[in-house]
Coordinates of N, CA and C in Angstrom, one line a residue:
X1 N 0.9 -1.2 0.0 CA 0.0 0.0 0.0 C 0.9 1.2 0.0
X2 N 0.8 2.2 -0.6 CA 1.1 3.7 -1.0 C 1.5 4.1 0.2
X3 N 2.4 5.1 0.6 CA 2.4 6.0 2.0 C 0.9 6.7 1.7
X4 N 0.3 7.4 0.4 CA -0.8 8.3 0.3 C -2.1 7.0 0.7
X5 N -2.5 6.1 -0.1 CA -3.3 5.3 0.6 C -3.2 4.6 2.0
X6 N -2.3 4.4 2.2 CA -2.1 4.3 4.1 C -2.5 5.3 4.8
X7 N -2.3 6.9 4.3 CA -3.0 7.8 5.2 C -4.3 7.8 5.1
X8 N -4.8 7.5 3.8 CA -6.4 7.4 3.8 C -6.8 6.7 4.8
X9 N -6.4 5.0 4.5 CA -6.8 4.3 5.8 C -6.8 4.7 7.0
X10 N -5.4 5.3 7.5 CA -5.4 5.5 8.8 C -6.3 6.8 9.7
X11 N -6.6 8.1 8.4 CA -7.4 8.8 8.5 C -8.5 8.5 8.9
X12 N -9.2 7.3 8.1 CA -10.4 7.2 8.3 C -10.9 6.7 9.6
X13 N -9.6 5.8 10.0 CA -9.7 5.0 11.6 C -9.7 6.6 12.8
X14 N -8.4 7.3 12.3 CA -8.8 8.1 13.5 C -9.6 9.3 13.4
X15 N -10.4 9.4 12.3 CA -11.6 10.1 12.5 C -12.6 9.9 13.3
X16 N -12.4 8.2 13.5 CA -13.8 7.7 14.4 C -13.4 7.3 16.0
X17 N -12.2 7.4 16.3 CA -11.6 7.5 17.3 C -12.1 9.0 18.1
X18 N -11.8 9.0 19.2 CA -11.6 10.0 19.6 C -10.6 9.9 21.1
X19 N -10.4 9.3 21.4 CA -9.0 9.7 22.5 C -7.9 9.0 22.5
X20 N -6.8 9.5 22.7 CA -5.1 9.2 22.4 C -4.9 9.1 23.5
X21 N -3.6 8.7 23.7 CA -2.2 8.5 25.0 C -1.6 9.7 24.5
X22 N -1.0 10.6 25.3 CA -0.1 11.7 24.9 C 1.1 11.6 26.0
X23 N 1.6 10.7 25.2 CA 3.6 10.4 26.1 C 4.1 11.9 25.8
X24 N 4.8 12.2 27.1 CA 6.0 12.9 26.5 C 7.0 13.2 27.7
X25 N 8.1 14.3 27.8 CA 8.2 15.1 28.5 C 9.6 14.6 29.1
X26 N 10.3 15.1 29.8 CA 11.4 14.1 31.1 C 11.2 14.4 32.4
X27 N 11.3 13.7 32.8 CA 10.8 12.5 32.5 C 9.5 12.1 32.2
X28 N 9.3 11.0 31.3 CA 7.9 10.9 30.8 C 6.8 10.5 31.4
X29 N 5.7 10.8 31.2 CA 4.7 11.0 31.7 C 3.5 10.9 30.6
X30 N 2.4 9.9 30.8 CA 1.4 9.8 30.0 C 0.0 10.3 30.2
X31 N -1.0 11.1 29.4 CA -1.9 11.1 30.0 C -3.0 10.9 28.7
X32 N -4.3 10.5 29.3 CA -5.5 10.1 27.5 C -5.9 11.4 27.7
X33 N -6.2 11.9 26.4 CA -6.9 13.4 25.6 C -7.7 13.1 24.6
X34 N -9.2 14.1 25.1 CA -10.2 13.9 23.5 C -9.1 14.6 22.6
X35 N -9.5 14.2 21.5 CA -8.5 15.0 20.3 C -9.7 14.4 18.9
X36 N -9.2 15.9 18.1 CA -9.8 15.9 16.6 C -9.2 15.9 15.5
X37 N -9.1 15.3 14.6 CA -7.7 14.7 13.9 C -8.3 15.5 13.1
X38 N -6.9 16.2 12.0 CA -7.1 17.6 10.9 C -6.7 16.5 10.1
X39 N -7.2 15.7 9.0 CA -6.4 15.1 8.0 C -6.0 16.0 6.9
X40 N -6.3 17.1 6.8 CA -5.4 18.4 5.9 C -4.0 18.4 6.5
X41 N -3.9 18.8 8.1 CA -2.5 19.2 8.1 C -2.4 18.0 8.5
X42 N -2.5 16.7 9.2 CA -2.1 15.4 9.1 C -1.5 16.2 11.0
X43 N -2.7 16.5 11.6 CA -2.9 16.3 12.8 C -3.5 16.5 14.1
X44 N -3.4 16.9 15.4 CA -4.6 16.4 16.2 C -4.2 17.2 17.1
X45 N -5.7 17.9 17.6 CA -5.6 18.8 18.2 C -6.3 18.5 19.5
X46 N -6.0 19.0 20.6 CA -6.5 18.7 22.0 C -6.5 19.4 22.9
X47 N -7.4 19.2 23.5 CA -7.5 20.7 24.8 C -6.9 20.4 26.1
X48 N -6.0 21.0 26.5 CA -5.5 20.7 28.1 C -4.7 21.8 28.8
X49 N -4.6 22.2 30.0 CA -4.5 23.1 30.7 C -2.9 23.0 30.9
X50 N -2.4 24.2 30.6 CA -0.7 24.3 30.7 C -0.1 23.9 32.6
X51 N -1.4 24.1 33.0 CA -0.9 23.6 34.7 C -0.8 22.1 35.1
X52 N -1.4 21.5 34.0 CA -1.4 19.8 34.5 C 0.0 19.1 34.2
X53 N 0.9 18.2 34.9 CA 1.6 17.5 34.5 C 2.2 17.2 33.0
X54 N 1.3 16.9 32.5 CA 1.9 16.7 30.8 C 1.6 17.7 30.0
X55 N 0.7 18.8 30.9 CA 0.4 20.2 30.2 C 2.0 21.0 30.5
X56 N 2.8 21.0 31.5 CA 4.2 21.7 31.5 C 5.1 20.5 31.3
X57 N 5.3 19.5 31.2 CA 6.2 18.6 30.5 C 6.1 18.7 29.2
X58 N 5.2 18.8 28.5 CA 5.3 19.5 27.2 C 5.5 20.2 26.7
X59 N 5.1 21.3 27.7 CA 5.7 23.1 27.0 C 7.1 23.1 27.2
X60 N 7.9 22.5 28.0 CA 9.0 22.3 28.0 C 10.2 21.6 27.3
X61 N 9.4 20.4 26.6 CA 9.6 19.4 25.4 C 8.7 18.8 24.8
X62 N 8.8 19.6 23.5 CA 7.4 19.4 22.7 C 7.5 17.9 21.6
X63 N 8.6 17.7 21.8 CA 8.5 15.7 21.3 C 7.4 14.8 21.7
X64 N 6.7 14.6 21.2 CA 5.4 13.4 21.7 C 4.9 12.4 21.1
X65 N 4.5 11.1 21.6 CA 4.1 10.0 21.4 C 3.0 9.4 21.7
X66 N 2.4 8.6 21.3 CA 1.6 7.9 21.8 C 0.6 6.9 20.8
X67 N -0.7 6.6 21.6 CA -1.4 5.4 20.9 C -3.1 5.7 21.0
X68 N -3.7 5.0 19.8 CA -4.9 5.7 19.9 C -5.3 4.2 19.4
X69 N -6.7 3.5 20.4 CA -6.6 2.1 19.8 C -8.1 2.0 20.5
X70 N -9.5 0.9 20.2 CA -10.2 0.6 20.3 C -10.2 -0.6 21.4
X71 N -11.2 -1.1 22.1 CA -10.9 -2.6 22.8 C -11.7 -3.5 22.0
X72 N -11.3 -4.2 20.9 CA -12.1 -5.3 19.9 C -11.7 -6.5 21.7
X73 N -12.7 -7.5 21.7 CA -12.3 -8.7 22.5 C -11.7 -9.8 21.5
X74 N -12.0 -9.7 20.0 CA -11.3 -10.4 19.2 C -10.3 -9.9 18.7
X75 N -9.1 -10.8 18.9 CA -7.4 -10.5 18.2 C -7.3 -10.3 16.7
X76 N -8.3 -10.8 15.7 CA -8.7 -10.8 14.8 C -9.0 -9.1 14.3
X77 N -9.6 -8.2 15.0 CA -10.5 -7.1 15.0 C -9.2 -5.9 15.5
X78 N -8.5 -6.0 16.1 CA -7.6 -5.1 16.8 C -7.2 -4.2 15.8
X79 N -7.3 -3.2 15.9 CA -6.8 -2.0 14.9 C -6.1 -0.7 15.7
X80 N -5.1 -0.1 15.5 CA -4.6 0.4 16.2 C -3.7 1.7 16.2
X81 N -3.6 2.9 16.6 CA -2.1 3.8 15.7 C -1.0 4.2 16.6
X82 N 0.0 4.0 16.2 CA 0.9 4.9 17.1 C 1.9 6.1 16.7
X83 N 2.1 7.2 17.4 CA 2.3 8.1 16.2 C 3.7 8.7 17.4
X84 N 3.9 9.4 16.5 CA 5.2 10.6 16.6 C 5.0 11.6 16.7
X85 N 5.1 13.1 16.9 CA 5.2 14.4 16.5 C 5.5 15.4 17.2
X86 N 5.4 16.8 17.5 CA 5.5 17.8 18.5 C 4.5 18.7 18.1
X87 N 4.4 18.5 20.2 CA 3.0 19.4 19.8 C 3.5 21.2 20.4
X88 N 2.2 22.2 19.9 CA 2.6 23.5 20.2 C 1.1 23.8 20.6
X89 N 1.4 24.9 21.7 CA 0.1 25.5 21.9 C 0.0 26.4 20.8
X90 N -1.8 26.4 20.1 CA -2.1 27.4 19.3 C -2.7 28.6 19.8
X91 N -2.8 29.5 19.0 CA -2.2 31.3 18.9 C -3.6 31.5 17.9
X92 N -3.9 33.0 17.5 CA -4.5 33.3 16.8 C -5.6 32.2 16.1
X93 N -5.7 32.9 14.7 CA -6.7 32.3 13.9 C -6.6 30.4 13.8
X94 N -5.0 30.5 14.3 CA -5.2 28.9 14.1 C -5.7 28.1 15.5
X95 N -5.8 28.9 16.6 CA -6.7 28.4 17.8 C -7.9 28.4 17.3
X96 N -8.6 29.4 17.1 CA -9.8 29.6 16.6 C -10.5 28.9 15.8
X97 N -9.8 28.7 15.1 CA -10.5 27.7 13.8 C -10.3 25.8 14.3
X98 N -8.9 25.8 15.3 CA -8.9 24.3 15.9 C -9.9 24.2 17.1
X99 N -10.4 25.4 17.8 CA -11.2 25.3 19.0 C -12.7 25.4 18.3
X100 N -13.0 25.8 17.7 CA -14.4 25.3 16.8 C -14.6 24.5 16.1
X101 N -13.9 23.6 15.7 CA -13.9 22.6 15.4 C -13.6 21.1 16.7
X102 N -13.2 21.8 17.1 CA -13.1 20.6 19.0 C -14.5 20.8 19.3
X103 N -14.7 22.1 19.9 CA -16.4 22.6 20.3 C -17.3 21.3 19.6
X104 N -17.4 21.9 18.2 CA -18.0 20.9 17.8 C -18.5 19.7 17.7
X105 N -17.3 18.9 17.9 CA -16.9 17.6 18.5 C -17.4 17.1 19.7
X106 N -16.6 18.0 20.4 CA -17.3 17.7 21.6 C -17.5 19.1 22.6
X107 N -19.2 18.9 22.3 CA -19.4 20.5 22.8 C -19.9 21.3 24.3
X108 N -19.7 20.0 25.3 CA -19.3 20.2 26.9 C -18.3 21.1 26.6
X109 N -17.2 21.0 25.9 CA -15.9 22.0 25.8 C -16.2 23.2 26.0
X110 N -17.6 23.8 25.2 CA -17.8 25.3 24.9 C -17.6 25.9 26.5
X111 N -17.6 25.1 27.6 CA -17.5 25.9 29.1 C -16.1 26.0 29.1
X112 N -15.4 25.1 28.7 CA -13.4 25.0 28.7 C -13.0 26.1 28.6
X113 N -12.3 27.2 29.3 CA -11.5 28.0 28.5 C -9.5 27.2 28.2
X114 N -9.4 26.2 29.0 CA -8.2 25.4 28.4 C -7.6 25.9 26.9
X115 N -6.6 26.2 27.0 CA -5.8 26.3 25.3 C -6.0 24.8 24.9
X116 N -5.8 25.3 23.5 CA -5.7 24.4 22.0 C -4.3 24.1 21.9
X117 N -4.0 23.0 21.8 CA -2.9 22.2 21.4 C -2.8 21.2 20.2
X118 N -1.6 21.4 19.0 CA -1.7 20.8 18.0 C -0.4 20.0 17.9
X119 N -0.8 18.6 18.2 CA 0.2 18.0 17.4 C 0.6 17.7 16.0
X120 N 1.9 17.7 15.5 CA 1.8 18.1 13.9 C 2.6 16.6 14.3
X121 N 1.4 15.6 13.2 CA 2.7 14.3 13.2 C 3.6 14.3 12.4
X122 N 4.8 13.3 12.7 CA 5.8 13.1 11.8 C 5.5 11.9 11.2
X123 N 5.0 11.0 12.4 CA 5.3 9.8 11.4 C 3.7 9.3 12.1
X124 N 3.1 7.8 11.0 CA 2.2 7.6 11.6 C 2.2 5.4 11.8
X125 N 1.8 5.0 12.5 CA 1.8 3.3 12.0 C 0.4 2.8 12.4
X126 N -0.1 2.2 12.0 CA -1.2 1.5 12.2 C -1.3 0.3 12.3
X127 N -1.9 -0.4 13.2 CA -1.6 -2.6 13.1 C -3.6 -2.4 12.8
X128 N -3.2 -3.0 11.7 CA -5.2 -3.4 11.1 C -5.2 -5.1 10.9
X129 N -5.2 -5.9 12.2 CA -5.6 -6.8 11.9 C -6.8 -7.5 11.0
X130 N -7.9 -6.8 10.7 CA -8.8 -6.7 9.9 C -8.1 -7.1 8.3
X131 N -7.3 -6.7 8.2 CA -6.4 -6.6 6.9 C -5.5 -8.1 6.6
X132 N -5.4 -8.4 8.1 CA -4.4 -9.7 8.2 C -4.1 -10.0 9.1
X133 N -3.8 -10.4 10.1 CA -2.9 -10.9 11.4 C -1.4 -9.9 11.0
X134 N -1.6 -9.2 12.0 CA 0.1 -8.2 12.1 C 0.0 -7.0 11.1
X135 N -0.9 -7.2 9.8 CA -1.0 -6.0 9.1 C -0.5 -4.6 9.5
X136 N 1.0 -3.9 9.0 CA 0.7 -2.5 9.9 C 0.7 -1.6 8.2
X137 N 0.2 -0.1 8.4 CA 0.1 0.8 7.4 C 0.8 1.7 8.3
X138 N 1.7 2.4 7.3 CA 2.6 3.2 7.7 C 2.6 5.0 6.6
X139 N 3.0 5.7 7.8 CA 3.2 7.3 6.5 C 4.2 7.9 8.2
X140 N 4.8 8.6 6.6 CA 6.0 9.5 7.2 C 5.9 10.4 6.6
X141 N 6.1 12.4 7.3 CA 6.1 13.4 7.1 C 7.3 13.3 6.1
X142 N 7.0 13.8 5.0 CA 8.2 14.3 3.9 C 8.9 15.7 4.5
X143 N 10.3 15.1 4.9 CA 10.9 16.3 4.9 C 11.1 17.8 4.5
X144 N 10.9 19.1 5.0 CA 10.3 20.3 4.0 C 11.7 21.4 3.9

């Protein structure tokens, strides 16, 4: 499969997702976030307060990891992603336009004043057992 057809796939899985693991920091520290995947800019935005644990482990070191995965009870069914990127708090029109589109999503938020946070991925992998036993689809950020 294509790097461009693997993002389709994997797009379409984390559209219907909605919460990740957000590893990062030093020392590392994990925590789960709703998030709203941009398949334009190829990534995911999430709301969290710069005072929490992985809210200043991050602003500190914006390298991050993590996994965004369903509970199938069949091994057959397991579909799965784990990704790469650095995230940044957003600013101007590009908060605006990522926070109305989170609202949206999920619109308890509209009380949140928490900042917008975007992770821009680098890399992305997917295990789609559905596809095969072990199947992974893979995309990597083209160097700019």
């Amino acid at each position: 499969m294509s790097d461009s057809s693997s993002l389709d796939a994997i797009s379409r899985y984390l559209k219907k997702q909605h919460v990740l693991s957000l590893c990062g920091g030093n020392p590392v520290w994990c925590a789960s976030c709703f998030y709203v995947f941009d398949p334009e800019r190829v990534a995911f935005w999430l709301m969290t307060e710069k005072t929490t644990r992985h809210g200043q482990l991050i602003a500190n070191d914006p390298q991050v990891a993590g996994t965004i995965s369903g509970q199938p009870k069949s091994v057959m069914l397991i579909k799965g992603v784990q990704y790469a990127g650095r995230i940044v708090l957003l600013e101007g029109e590009e908060e605006a336009l990522a926070r109305q589109r989170y609202i949206r999503r999920f619109p308890v938020a509209a009380r949140a004043s928490a900042p917008i946070w975007e992770i821009r991925l680098h890399e992305l992998k997917m295990t789609d057992n559905a596809l095969g036993f072990g199947k992974k689809l893979s995309w990597v950020r083209e160097a700019r």
